[in-house]
Coordinates of C-alpha atoms in Angstrom, one line a residue:
M1182 CA -0.1 0.3 0.1
I1183 CA 1.0 3.5 -0.6
L1184 CA 0.2 6.7 1.2
I1185 CA 0.5 10.3 -0.5
F1186 CA 0.6 13.1 1.7
G1187 CA -1.3 16.1 -0.9
G1188 CA -3.4 19.0 -0.8
T1189 CA -1.5 20.5 -3.5
T1190 CA -1.2 20.1 -7.4
E1191 CA 1.4 17.8 -7.2
G1192 CA -0.6 15.8 -4.6
R1193 CA -3.2 15.8 -7.6
R1194 CA -0.8 14.8 -10.0
A1195 CA 0.6 11.7 -7.7
V1196 CA -3.2 10.8 -7.7
Q1197 CA -3.5 10.5 -11.2
V1198 CA -0.2 8.6 -11.5
L1199 CA -1.7 6.1 -8.9
E1200 CA -4.8 5.6 -10.4
E1201 CA -3.3 4.0 -13.6
A1202 CA -2.3 1.1 -11.5
G1203 CA -5.9 0.3 -10.5
K1204 CA -4.7 -0.6 -6.8
P1205 CA -6.3 0.6 -3.9
F1206 CA -3.8 3.4 -2.1
W1207 CA -4.2 6.1 0.8
Y1208 CA -4.3 10.0 0.0
S1209 CA -4.1 12.4 3.2
T1210 CA -4.4 16.0 3.6
R1211 CA -5.0 18.2 6.7
G1212 CA -8.1 19.4 5.6
N1213 CA -10.8 19.0 3.3
E1214 CA -10.4 22.0 1.1
Q1215 CA -8.9 20.3 -1.8
D1216 CA -11.7 18.7 -4.1
I1217 CA -10.0 15.5 -5.5
P1218 CA -11.9 12.7 -7.2
L1219 CA -10.7 9.2 -6.3
V1220 CA -11.7 5.9 -7.9
N1221 CA -9.2 3.4 -6.2
G1222 CA -7.6 5.8 -3.7
M1223 CA -9.3 6.3 -0.1
R1224 CA -9.3 9.7 1.6
I1225 CA -7.9 10.6 4.9
T1226 CA -8.2 14.2 6.4
G1227 CA -6.6 15.4 9.6
G1228 CA -3.0 16.6 10.5
M1229 CA -0.5 13.6 11.7
D1230 CA 2.4 13.8 14.0
V1231 CA 5.0 11.3 13.7
L1232 CA 3.5 8.9 16.3
A1233 CA 0.3 8.9 14.6
M1234 CA 1.9 8.3 11.1
R1235 CA 3.9 5.4 12.5
Q1236 CA 0.8 3.9 13.8
F1237 CA -1.4 4.7 10.3
V1238 CA 1.8 2.9 8.5
A1239 CA 1.5 -0.3 11.0
D1240 CA -2.1 -0.7 10.5
H1241 CA -2.2 -0.3 6.8
D1242 CA 0.8 -2.0 5.7
I1243 CA 2.4 0.8 3.8
R1244 CA 5.1 -0.2 2.0
L1245 CA 6.1 3.5 0.3
I1246 CA 5.4 7.3 1.1
I1247 CA 5.0 9.8 -1.5
D1248 CA 5.6 13.4 0.1
A1249 CA 4.0 15.8 -2.1
A1250 CA 3.1 18.3 0.2
H1251 CA 3.7 22.3 0.1
P1252 CA 7.6 22.9 -0.3
F1253 CA 7.3 25.4 2.6
A1254 CA 5.6 22.3 4.8
T1255 CA 8.9 21.9 6.6
L1256 CA 7.5 20.4 9.9
L1257 CA 5.2 18.0 7.9
H1258 CA 8.2 16.9 5.7
T1259 CA 10.5 16.4 8.9
H1260 CA 7.4 14.3 10.4
I1261 CA 7.2 12.3 7.2
L1262 CA 10.9 11.5 7.4
Q1263 CA 11.2 10.5 10.9
A1264 CA 8.0 7.9 10.6
A1265 CA 9.7 6.5 7.3
H1266 CA 13.0 6.3 9.0
H1267 CA 11.2 4.4 12.2
C1268 CA 9.5 1.9 9.9
L1269 CA 12.4 1.1 7.3
I1270 CA 10.4 2.6 4.5
P1271 CA 11.1 4.7 1.8
V1272 CA 10.0 7.9 0.7
I1273 CA 9.4 9.5 -2.6
R1274 CA 9.5 13.2 -2.9
Y1275 CA 7.4 14.7 -5.5
E1276 CA 8.8 18.2 -6.0
R1277 CA 8.1 21.2 -7.9
Q1278 CA 9.5 22.4 -11.0
Y1279 CA 11.5 25.5 -10.4
P1280 CA 12.8 28.4 -13.0
P1281 CA 16.5 29.2 -12.1
H1282 CA 17.5 32.2 -9.8
E1283 CA 17.8 35.3 -11.8
K1284 CA 19.7 38.3 -10.6
D1285 CA 16.9 40.9 -10.9
I1286 CA 15.2 39.3 -7.9
S1287 CA 16.1 40.0 -4.3
W1288 CA 16.6 36.3 -2.6
C1289 CA 15.6 35.8 1.1
D1290 CA 16.8 32.8 3.0
D1291 CA 13.8 32.9 5.1
Y1292 CA 11.2 35.6 6.7
D1293 CA 13.7 37.0 9.2
E1294 CA 15.9 38.0 6.5
A1295 CA 12.9 39.0 4.2
I1296 CA 11.8 41.7 6.9
H1297 CA 15.7 42.8 7.2
Q1298 CA 16.0 43.7 3.5
L1299 CA 12.7 45.4 3.4
K1300 CA 13.5 47.8 6.1
E1301 CA 17.1 48.3 4.8
E1302 CA 15.7 49.2 1.8
G1303 CA 13.0 51.6 3.0
I1304 CA 9.9 49.7 1.8
T1305 CA 7.2 51.3 3.3
R1306 CA 4.1 50.1 0.7
L1307 CA 4.3 46.1 0.3
L1308 CA 2.4 43.7 -1.3
A1309 CA 2.6 40.1 0.0
L1310 CA 1.9 37.2 -2.0
T1311 CA 2.9 34.6 0.8
G1312 CA -0.3 33.6 1.8
V1313 CA -2.1 33.9 5.2
Q1314 CA 0.0 31.5 7.1
T1315 CA 2.8 34.6 6.9
I1316 CA 0.9 37.2 8.5
E1317 CA 2.2 36.1 11.7
K1318 CA 5.8 35.3 10.3
L1319 CA 5.7 39.0 8.7
Q1320 CA 5.0 40.7 11.9
G1321 CA 8.0 42.2 12.7
Y1322 CA 7.2 44.4 9.4
W1323 CA 3.9 45.4 9.1
K1324 CA 3.3 45.9 12.7
T1325 CA 6.6 47.9 13.9
A1326 CA 6.1 51.6 11.8
S1327 CA 3.5 53.5 11.3
D1328 CA 4.0 54.6 8.4
T1329 CA 4.0 51.0 6.5
V1330 CA 1.5 49.8 4.5
C1331 CA 1.3 46.1 3.6
W1332 CA -1.4 44.2 2.0
F1333 CA -1.7 40.5 2.1
R1334 CA -3.3 38.3 -1.1
I1335 CA -5.2 35.5 0.8
L1336 CA -8.3 32.7 0.0
D1337 CA -11.7 34.3 -0.1
R1338 CA -12.8 32.0 2.6
D1339 CA -13.8 32.4 6.6
Q1340 CA -10.9 30.1 7.8
S1341 CA -8.3 32.7 6.1
R1342 CA -10.0 35.7 7.4
D1343 CA -10.2 34.2 10.9
I1344 CA -6.0 33.7 10.8
A1345 CA -5.8 37.5 9.8
Q1346 CA -8.0 38.5 12.7
R1347 CA -6.1 36.5 15.2
Y1348 CA -3.0 38.3 14.4
G1349 CA -4.6 41.6 14.0
F1350 CA -4.2 42.4 10.8
P1351 CA -6.4 45.2 9.4
A1352 CA -9.2 43.4 7.3
D1353 CA -9.5 46.4 4.8
H1354 CA -6.0 45.6 3.9
L1355 CA -6.6 42.0 2.8
V1356 CA -7.0 41.3 -1.2
Y1357 CA -8.2 38.1 -2.6
Y1358 CA -6.9 35.6 -5.1
E1359 CA -10.3 35.4 -7.3
K1360 CA -11.0 39.3 -7.6
E1361 CA -8.3 40.2 -9.8
N1362 CA -4.8 38.8 -11.4
T1363 CA -1.4 39.9 -10.0
L1364 CA -0.6 42.5 -13.0
S1365 CA -4.0 44.3 -12.3
L1366 CA -3.6 44.3 -8.3
I1367 CA -0.1 46.0 -8.5
Q1368 CA -1.4 48.7 -10.9
K1369 CA -4.5 49.2 -8.5
L1370 CA -2.5 49.5 -5.2
Q1371 CA 0.9 50.8 -6.4
P1372 CA 3.2 48.8 -4.1
Q1373 CA 6.9 49.4 -3.8
A1374 CA 7.5 46.1 -3.9
I1375 CA 6.1 42.4 -3.7
L1376 CA 6.8 39.6 -1.3
T1377 CA 6.3 36.2 -2.5
K1378 CA 7.8 32.9 -2.0
E1379 CA 9.8 30.7 -4.1
S1380 CA 6.9 28.2 -5.0
G1381 CA 7.4 26.6 -8.0
V1382 CA 6.1 26.7 -11.6
S1383 CA 2.5 24.8 -10.4
G1384 CA 2.4 27.7 -7.6
G1385 CA 2.2 30.3 -9.8
Y1386 CA 5.4 31.8 -9.2
Q1387 CA 6.3 32.9 -12.9
E1388 CA 3.1 34.7 -13.3
K1389 CA 4.2 36.7 -10.0
V1390 CA 7.4 37.3 -11.5
S1391 CA 6.2 38.4 -14.8
A1392 CA 4.1 41.1 -13.2
A1393 CA 6.7 42.5 -11.3
R1394 CA 8.9 43.0 -14.1
L1395 CA 5.9 44.5 -16.6
S1396 CA 5.2 47.1 -13.8
N1397 CA 8.6 47.5 -12.9
T1398 CA 8.2 46.7 -8.9
R1399 CA 10.5 45.6 -6.9
L1400 CA 10.6 41.4 -6.1
F1401 CA 11.9 40.0 -3.1
V1402 CA 11.2 36.1 -2.9
V1403 CA 11.8 34.0 0.0
K1404 CA 13.7 31.0 -0.9
R1405 CA 11.9 27.5 -0.7
P1406 CA 13.4 25.1 2.5
A1407 CA 15.9 22.8 1.5
Y1408 CA 14.8 19.2 1.1
P1409 CA 15.5 17.0 2.8
P1410 CA 15.5 19.5 6.2
L1411 CA 18.5 18.8 7.6
I1412 CA 17.5 16.4 10.5
P1413 CA 20.1 14.8 12.9
G1414 CA 20.1 10.8 12.8
L1415 CA 18.1 10.6 9.9
E1416 CA 21.0 11.0 7.3
G1417 CA 20.5 7.5 6.3
V1418 CA 16.8 7.9 5.5
N1419 CA 15.8 6.2 2.0
V1420 CA 14.5 9.2 0.1
H1421 CA 14.2 9.6 -3.8
T1422 CA 13.4 13.2 -5.4
V1423 CA 11.1 13.3 -8.7
N1424 CA 9.5 16.2 -10.2
G1425 CA 7.1 14.7 -12.5
P1426 CA 4.3 12.3 -13.3
H1427 CA 7.0 10.0 -15.5
G1428 CA 9.5 10.1 -12.9
L1429 CA 7.4 9.3 -10.5
R1430 CA 6.0 6.3 -12.0
L1431 CA 9.5 5.1 -12.9
K1432 CA 10.5 5.7 -9.3
I1433 CA 7.6 3.6 -7.9
Q1434 CA 8.3 0.8 -10.4
Q1435 CA 11.6 0.4 -8.6
L1436 CA 11.0 0.7 -5.5
L1437 CA 7.5 -1.4 -5.3
P1438 CA 7.9 -3.3 -8.5
S1439 CA 4.2 -5.2 -8.0
F1440 CA 2.3 -1.9 -8.0
Y1441 CA 1.9 -1.8 -11.7
E1442 CA 1.0 -5.2 -14.0
L1443 CA 3.2 -2.9 -16.7
H1444 CA 5.9 -0.9 -16.3
T1445 CA 7.0 2.2 -18.5
G1446 CA 10.5 2.0 -19.9
L1447 CA 12.7 5.0 -21.7
T1448 CA 13.0 5.9 -25.4
T1449 CA 16.0 5.8 -27.2
G1450 CA 16.2 9.2 -27.5
T1451 CA 16.2 9.6 -23.6
C1452 CA 18.7 7.2 -23.7
A1453 CA 21.1 9.0 -26.3
T1454 CA 20.5 12.0 -23.8
A1455 CA 21.5 10.4 -21.1
A1456 CA 24.6 8.8 -22.2
A1457 CA 25.4 11.9 -23.6
V1458 CA 25.4 13.8 -20.0
G1459 CA 27.2 10.7 -18.6
A1460 CA 29.7 11.2 -20.8
L1461 CA 30.3 14.9 -20.4
T1462 CA 29.8 14.6 -16.5
Q1463 CA 31.4 11.3 -16.2
S1464 CA 28.8 10.5 -13.3
D1465 CA 27.2 7.1 -12.8
I1466 CA 23.6 8.4 -12.4
V1467 CA 22.7 11.4 -14.5
N1468 CA 19.2 13.5 -14.7
V1469 CA 17.7 13.9 -18.0
R1470 CA 15.2 16.7 -18.5
I1471 CA 12.5 15.5 -21.0
P1472 CA 9.9 17.2 -23.2
D1473 CA 7.4 17.8 -20.7
G1474 CA 10.1 19.4 -18.3
E1475 CA 10.3 17.1 -15.5
D1476 CA 13.8 15.4 -14.6
I1477 CA 14.3 11.6 -14.5
E1478 CA 17.0 9.9 -13.1
V1479 CA 19.2 7.5 -15.5
S1480 CA 21.8 4.9 -14.8
I1481 CA 24.7 4.8 -17.2
G1482 CA 26.0 1.4 -17.9
H1483 CA 29.8 2.3 -17.8
I1484 CA 32.0 5.0 -18.9
T1485 CA 34.9 4.8 -21.0
G1486 CA 37.1 7.8 -21.3
N1487 CA 34.7 10.2 -23.2
T1488 CA 32.1 7.6 -24.2
A1489 CA 29.0 6.5 -22.1
T1490 CA 26.7 3.6 -22.4
V1491 CA 22.9 3.3 -21.4
I1492 CA 21.2 0.3 -21.8
K1493 CA 18.0 0.9 -23.4
H1494 CA 14.8 -0.6 -21.1
A1495 CA 11.7 -0.2 -22.7
G1496 CA 9.7 -1.4 -19.4
D1497 CA 7.3 -4.3 -20.5
D1498 CA 6.8 -2.8 -24.1
P1499 CA 7.5 -5.6 -26.9
D1500 CA 10.2 -3.4 -28.2
I1501 CA 13.0 -4.9 -30.4
T1502 CA 15.4 -2.2 -28.8
D1503 CA 14.9 -3.1 -25.6
G1504 CA 18.1 -4.4 -24.1
L1505 CA 20.5 -2.4 -26.6
E1506 CA 23.6 -0.8 -26.1
I1507 CA 23.0 3.1 -26.7
Q1508 CA 26.5 5.1 -26.7
A1509 CA 27.5 8.8 -26.8
T1510 CA 30.8 10.1 -27.3
V1511 CA 31.3 13.5 -26.4
T1512 CA 34.2 16.0 -27.6
I1513 CA 34.1 19.4 -26.3
T1514 CA 35.3 22.3 -29.1
D1515 CA 36.2 25.7 -28.8
D1516 CA 33.1 27.7 -29.8
P1517 CA 31.9 31.1 -29.2
E1518 CA 28.2 30.4 -30.2
Q1519 CA 28.0 27.2 -28.1
K1520 CA 27.0 25.0 -30.9
I1521 CA 26.2 21.4 -30.0
I1522 CA 26.7 19.0 -33.4
I1523 CA 24.8 15.6 -33.4
R1524 CA 26.1 12.9 -35.3
G1525 CA 25.6 9.2 -36.0
G1526 CA 27.9 6.6 -35.7
E1527 CA 27.9 2.7 -36.1
G1528 CA 24.3 1.2 -35.7
V1529 CA 22.6 4.5 -36.1
G1530 CA 20.6 4.5 -39.4
K1531 CA 21.1 6.8 -42.3
V1532 CA 17.9 8.7 -44.0
T1533 CA 17.6 7.7 -47.8
L1534 CA 14.2 8.9 -48.4
P1535 CA 12.2 12.2 -48.0
G1536 CA 9.3 12.5 -45.6
L1537 CA 11.0 11.9 -42.3
G1538 CA 11.6 15.4 -41.6
L1539 CA 15.4 14.7 -41.5
P1540 CA 18.3 15.5 -44.1
I1541 CA 18.8 13.3 -46.5
G1542 CA 22.1 11.2 -45.9
G1543 CA 22.0 12.3 -42.4
P1544 CA 21.4 10.1 -39.1
A1545 CA 18.2 8.7 -38.4
I1546 CA 18.0 10.9 -35.0
N1547 CA 14.7 12.5 -34.7
E1548 CA 14.0 16.4 -33.8
T1549 CA 12.6 15.7 -30.2
P1550 CA 16.0 13.7 -29.1
Q1551 CA 18.0 16.4 -30.8
K1552 CA 16.5 18.8 -28.9
M1553 CA 16.9 16.9 -25.8
I1554 CA 20.6 16.5 -26.3
R1555 CA 21.4 20.1 -26.7
E1556 CA 19.0 21.5 -23.9
N1557 CA 20.6 19.1 -21.6
L1558 CA 24.5 19.4 -22.6
L1559 CA 24.1 23.3 -23.1
P1560 CA 23.9 24.2 -19.0
L1561 CA 26.9 21.7 -18.4
L1562 CA 29.3 23.4 -20.5
D1563 CA 31.3 26.4 -19.8
N1564 CA 30.9 29.5 -22.1
H1565 CA 32.4 29.8 -25.3
Q1566 CA 32.4 25.8 -25.4
G1567 CA 30.7 23.8 -27.8
A1568 CA 30.6 20.1 -28.5
V1569 CA 30.2 17.3 -31.0
V1570 CA 27.9 14.3 -29.9
T1571 CA 28.4 10.9 -31.6
I1572 CA 25.9 8.5 -31.1
T1573 CA 26.6 4.8 -31.7
V1574 CA 24.6 1.6 -31.1
P1575 CA 27.2 -1.5 -31.5
A1576 CA 24.3 -3.9 -32.3
G1577 CA 22.0 -1.5 -34.3
R1578 CA 22.8 -2.5 -37.5
E1579 CA 21.4 -6.1 -37.2
I1580 CA 18.4 -5.1 -35.4
G1581 CA 17.8 -2.2 -38.0
E1582 CA 17.0 -4.8 -40.4
K1583 CA 14.2 -6.3 -38.4
T1584 CA 12.4 -3.2 -38.0
F1585 CA 10.3 -1.6 -40.5
N1586 CA 13.0 1.1 -41.4
P1587 CA 14.4 -0.3 -44.4
R1588 CA 10.8 0.4 -45.8
V1589 CA 10.8 4.1 -44.7
G1590 CA 14.4 4.7 -46.1
V1591 CA 16.4 4.1 -42.9
I1592 CA 19.4 2.1 -43.6
D1593 CA 22.4 0.6 -41.4
G1594 CA 20.8 0.5 -38.3
I1595 CA 18.0 1.8 -35.9
S1596 CA 16.5 5.1 -35.7
I1597 CA 16.8 7.3 -32.4
V1598 CA 13.4 8.5 -31.5
G1599 CA 10.8 9.7 -28.9
T1600 CA 8.5 12.6 -28.5
S1601 CA 7.8 12.2 -24.8
G1602 CA 10.7 10.4 -23.5
I1603 CA 9.2 7.6 -22.1
V1604 CA 7.8 4.5 -23.4
K1605 CA 4.4 3.5 -22.4
P1606 CA 3.7 -0.5 -22.6
F1607 CA 1.3 -1.6 -25.3
S1608 CA 0.6 -5.1 -24.5
A1609 CA -2.6 -5.6 -25.6
D1610 CA -4.2 -6.9 -22.4
A1611 CA -2.6 -4.9 -19.6
W1612 CA -2.8 -1.8 -21.6
M1613 CA -6.4 -2.2 -22.1
S1614 CA -7.0 -2.7 -18.8
S1615 CA -4.9 0.6 -18.2
I1616 CA -6.9 2.8 -20.9
R1617 CA -10.2 1.6 -19.0
K1618 CA -9.0 2.4 -15.5
E1619 CA -7.9 5.9 -17.1
M1620 CA -11.2 6.3 -18.7
S1621 CA -12.9 5.3 -15.6
V1622 CA -11.3 8.1 -13.9
G1623 CA -11.5 11.0 -16.4
L1624 CA -15.4 10.2 -17.0
S1625 CA -15.8 10.4 -12.7
V1626 CA -13.7 13.8 -13.0
V1627 CA -15.8 15.1 -15.9
R1628 CA -19.1 14.3 -14.6
S1629 CA -18.3 15.9 -11.3
M1630 CA -17.8 19.6 -12.9
N1631 CA -21.0 21.8 -12.7
E1632 CA -21.6 21.6 -16.3
S1633 CA -20.6 18.4 -17.8
P1634 CA -18.4 19.9 -20.9
Q1635 CA -18.6 18.3 -24.1
P1636 CA -16.9 16.3 -25.0
E1637 CA -16.8 13.8 -22.4
I1638 CA -13.6 12.1 -23.0
V1639 CA -10.8 12.9 -25.5
I1640 CA -9.0 10.0 -27.1
N1641 CA -5.2 10.2 -29.0
S1642 CA -2.2 8.2 -30.1
G1643 CA 0.1 9.6 -28.0
A1644 CA 1.9 12.8 -26.2
K1645 CA 2.2 14.9 -29.4
S1646 CA -1.2 14.6 -30.5
E1647 CA -2.7 15.1 -26.8
R1648 CA -0.5 18.5 -27.1
F1649 CA -2.5 19.6 -29.8
M1650 CA -6.1 18.4 -28.5
R1651 CA -5.7 19.7 -25.2
Q1652 CA -5.4 23.2 -26.9
Q1653 CA -8.9 22.4 -28.9
F1654 CA -10.1 21.5 -25.7
P1655 CA -8.8 23.8 -22.8
H1656 CA -11.8 23.6 -20.5
L1657 CA -11.2 19.6 -20.4
P1658 CA -9.3 18.2 -17.1
L1659 CA -6.1 16.6 -17.7
Q1660 CA -8.1 13.0 -16.6
A1661 CA -10.0 13.4 -19.8
F1662 CA -7.3 12.7 -22.3
I1663 CA -6.7 9.1 -22.7
H1664 CA -4.2 7.6 -25.0
Y1665 CA -5.0 4.4 -27.3
G1666 CA -1.6 4.1 -28.7
N1667 CA -2.7 2.1 -31.4
F1668 CA -5.9 0.1 -30.0
I1669 CA -8.5 2.5 -31.8
G1670 CA -11.4 -0.3 -31.9
E1671 CA -10.9 -1.4 -28.5
T1672 CA -10.6 2.0 -27.0
I1673 CA -13.8 3.4 -28.5
R1674 CA -15.5 -0.2 -27.6
M1675 CA -14.4 0.7 -24.0
A1676 CA -15.9 4.2 -24.4
H1677 CA -19.3 2.8 -25.1
E1678 CA -19.3 0.0 -22.0
L1679 CA -18.6 2.8 -19.9
G1680 CA -21.5 5.0 -21.0
V1681 CA -19.3 7.5 -23.0
H1682 CA -21.9 9.8 -24.3
H1683 CA -19.7 12.3 -26.4
L1684 CA -16.2 11.1 -27.7
A1685 CA -13.6 12.7 -29.4
M1686 CA -10.7 11.4 -31.4
G1687 CA -7.4 13.0 -32.3
V1688 CA -5.9 10.8 -35.1
M1689 CA -2.6 11.8 -37.2
I1690 CA -2.4 10.9 -40.8
G1691 CA -0.2 7.8 -40.6
K1692 CA -2.7 6.0 -38.4
A1693 CA -5.7 7.5 -40.0
V1694 CA -5.1 6.0 -43.5
K1695 CA -4.6 2.8 -41.7
L1696 CA -8.1 3.3 -40.0
A1697 CA -9.6 4.6 -42.7
E1698 CA -8.9 1.3 -44.6
G1699 CA -10.8 -0.6 -41.7
N1700 CA -7.7 -1.5 -39.3
L1701 CA -8.6 -0.6 -35.8
D1702 CA -5.5 -1.7 -34.8
T1703 CA -3.0 0.7 -36.3
H1704 CA 0.5 -1.2 -34.9
S1705 CA 2.9 -0.8 -37.7
H1706 CA 4.3 -4.9 -36.6
K1707 CA 0.1 -5.5 -38.0
V1708 CA -0.4 -3.3 -40.6
T1709 CA 1.6 -0.9 -43.1
L1710 CA 1.0 2.1 -45.3
N1711 CA -1.2 0.9 -48.1
K1712 CA -0.7 3.3 -51.2
A1713 CA -2.9 1.4 -53.4
F1714 CA -5.8 2.3 -50.9
L1715 CA -4.7 5.8 -50.2
Q1716 CA -4.4 6.5 -54.0
Q1717 CA -8.2 5.0 -54.3
M1718 CA -9.1 7.9 -51.5
A1719 CA -7.4 10.4 -53.4
H1720 CA -9.4 9.8 -56.6
E1721 CA -12.3 9.6 -54.6
A1722 CA -11.6 13.0 -53.3
G1723 CA -10.9 14.7 -56.7
C1724 CA -7.1 14.8 -56.5
E1725 CA -5.2 15.8 -59.3
K1726 CA -4.0 12.8 -61.7
E1727 CA -0.3 13.5 -61.1
N1728 CA -0.7 13.7 -57.4
I1729 CA -2.3 10.9 -57.2
E1730 CA 0.5 8.9 -59.2
K1731 CA 3.1 10.5 -56.7
I1732 CA 1.6 8.6 -54.1
S1733 CA 3.1 5.5 -55.3
K1734 CA 6.5 7.1 -54.3
L1735 CA 5.5 8.1 -50.8
T1736 CA 7.7 7.0 -48.1
L1737 CA 5.4 8.1 -45.1
A1738 CA 1.7 9.5 -45.0
R1739 CA 2.8 12.6 -43.6
E1740 CA 4.6 13.8 -46.8
L1741 CA 1.1 14.1 -48.1
W1742 CA 0.7 17.5 -46.0
T1743 CA 3.3 19.1 -48.0
M1744 CA 3.0 17.2 -51.3
L1745 CA -0.4 18.3 -51.7
S1746 CA -2.1 21.8 -52.1
E1747 CA -4.2 23.0 -49.0
T1748 CA -7.5 22.7 -50.6
E1749 CA -6.4 19.2 -52.3
M1750 CA -5.3 18.2 -48.4
E1751 CA -8.7 19.2 -47.3
K1752 CA -10.6 17.3 -49.6
L1753 CA -8.7 14.1 -49.1
A1754 CA -9.0 14.6 -45.5
T1755 CA -12.5 14.7 -45.5
V1756 CA -12.6 11.3 -47.7
I1757 CA -10.1 10.1 -45.1
L1758 CA -12.1 10.8 -42.3
R1759 CA -15.4 9.8 -43.5
H1760 CA -13.7 6.2 -43.9
C1761 CA -12.6 6.3 -40.5
H1762 CA -15.9 7.1 -39.2
E1763 CA -17.5 4.6 -41.0
H1764 CA -15.7 2.0 -39.4
C1765 CA -15.2 3.5 -35.7
A1766 CA -18.9 4.9 -35.0
P1767 CA -21.0 1.6 -35.2
L1768 CA -18.5 0.7 -31.8
L1769 CA -20.3 3.7 -30.3
P1770 CA -23.6 3.0 -30.8
E1771 CA -25.4 5.3 -28.1
G1772 CA -22.5 8.0 -28.2
T1773 CA -21.7 10.9 -30.8
L1774 CA -18.0 10.3 -32.2
D1775 CA -16.0 13.3 -33.6
I1776 CA -12.7 12.8 -35.3
L1777 CA -10.2 15.2 -35.8
L1778 CA -7.1 14.8 -38.1
I1779 CA -3.8 16.4 -36.7
S1780 CA -1.2 17.5 -38.9
D1781 CA 2.6 17.3 -37.5
E1782 CA 2.5 21.2 -36.9
G1783 CA -0.8 20.9 -34.9
K1784 CA -3.3 22.0 -38.0
I1785 CA -6.7 20.2 -37.5
I1786 CA -9.4 19.2 -39.8
H1787 CA -12.7 18.4 -38.2
L1788 CA -14.9 15.7 -39.9
D1789 CA -18.1 18.0 -38.8
N1790 CA -16.8 20.9 -40.8
H1791 CA -16.0 19.3 -44.3
Q1792 CA -19.0 17.0 -44.5

């Protein structure tokens, strides 16, 4: 059993990660203000001291604690670590993502230093965005001088007003979150300075920094406390830190392997990035920032000179690259522009045909892995240094011949790929079980909203298409977006079984062409691009004869976006979507299905707009 201490955005995200397992867990908050839907989780409210935590761990067979509490909840962090140390169980700290410390901000180690700096700087008009609990901590500022004017922004609720009244803070100097945004509040109050705390991305920190800069207002920030807190006698406590959902799941898989039926893994792009970081830092364990902004921990297999090796682990996905050695050799160069050049060595495929979005003759290292390598290495280089990174896969040439690479014009090796950095398992039974659990949670969350939005559930193939679909439906909660991978038919049938009334599906052109032919499972191991059928649909759409003939030379279906004019592409898209709808709509007989075709750049063509 797992116990989460939450009440925060990170707590909510931790719940989402654990709900994917479909197994029971506990979620603890001090109060009941946070509204969080739980399907498999069980809620407990009320503060717990160390003894209460130890008793709860023993009574409920807790094997792992996730500390997703607020970064400034130092006492709670201390109690969690003390209880975990006594009970000999590990702790995962779900930390926030923090922007770097910037020089135009006045940084304070604690609230006492903040008071000292404010007085030293002669600040007499202050807007405090540090929360109602800090009214007491800042009494040394707002109570001590008659010429000091201070406002506190607090939540618009009686409990917060009672705290302010308890310490004698004037009610007419309280302002509320819901009334106006930070910038308009600054413009109205005209403070000399703003005081906030380092609350991270999820705590709205960047919005406050931006407002201060736009209004040319001094900004003082109280630094977040160190984690773990320095507690004598607890130096050996088993603590692991993550700052995102993928890292959390990977760490749970490591510490409590039986919690998930299927394990996620790493893409070749993440492995190549980790190897490059390991080669540069000469570290056995490295942190790699993946595209969603979180940092995940990756072990380095071995390091020889300026070459590091990472063993690709695909989790429980039936991936032919699982177990491969991915190597990176990093050579530092003198480059005033700090260029990072990425090359493909032995076992990395070479591109011979257009359509992959990569230069012909160059290495088959996709755009996202290249970006990851550059963004992870650049902060590690000194000024005026660049680097040449050569990726090699010793067994890649042999493995590449067993993939579909030769069909798309990639020869002599594998491709270094990955859009999210993470491999989700696609074994049919367990994957469908995971989809069912996620969809059940999503429906519960959507239907708990005051006004049930349309659609209720949005299904899409993966991280890239989800990003575009979330832009299309910004009013929907995260839980409403479900990845179908390749199991389109089974996912729609499942939506019917769960009673979904309105389903939206995002599909990219490669899967759409396969689906239009009636292939409800679009995995490349089972079905490939049928150019003859695609030509038939192009003829049906009234495309030019010469363009229909060009289709026979396509490498990938996505080349259609650039090969055809916008008008012809919309005509063809309409035909493709209509065929897709004919195969999919009968699977949702009591609901409405909208299908949206998505380009690589995020352009969306909706069937309803072209019927």
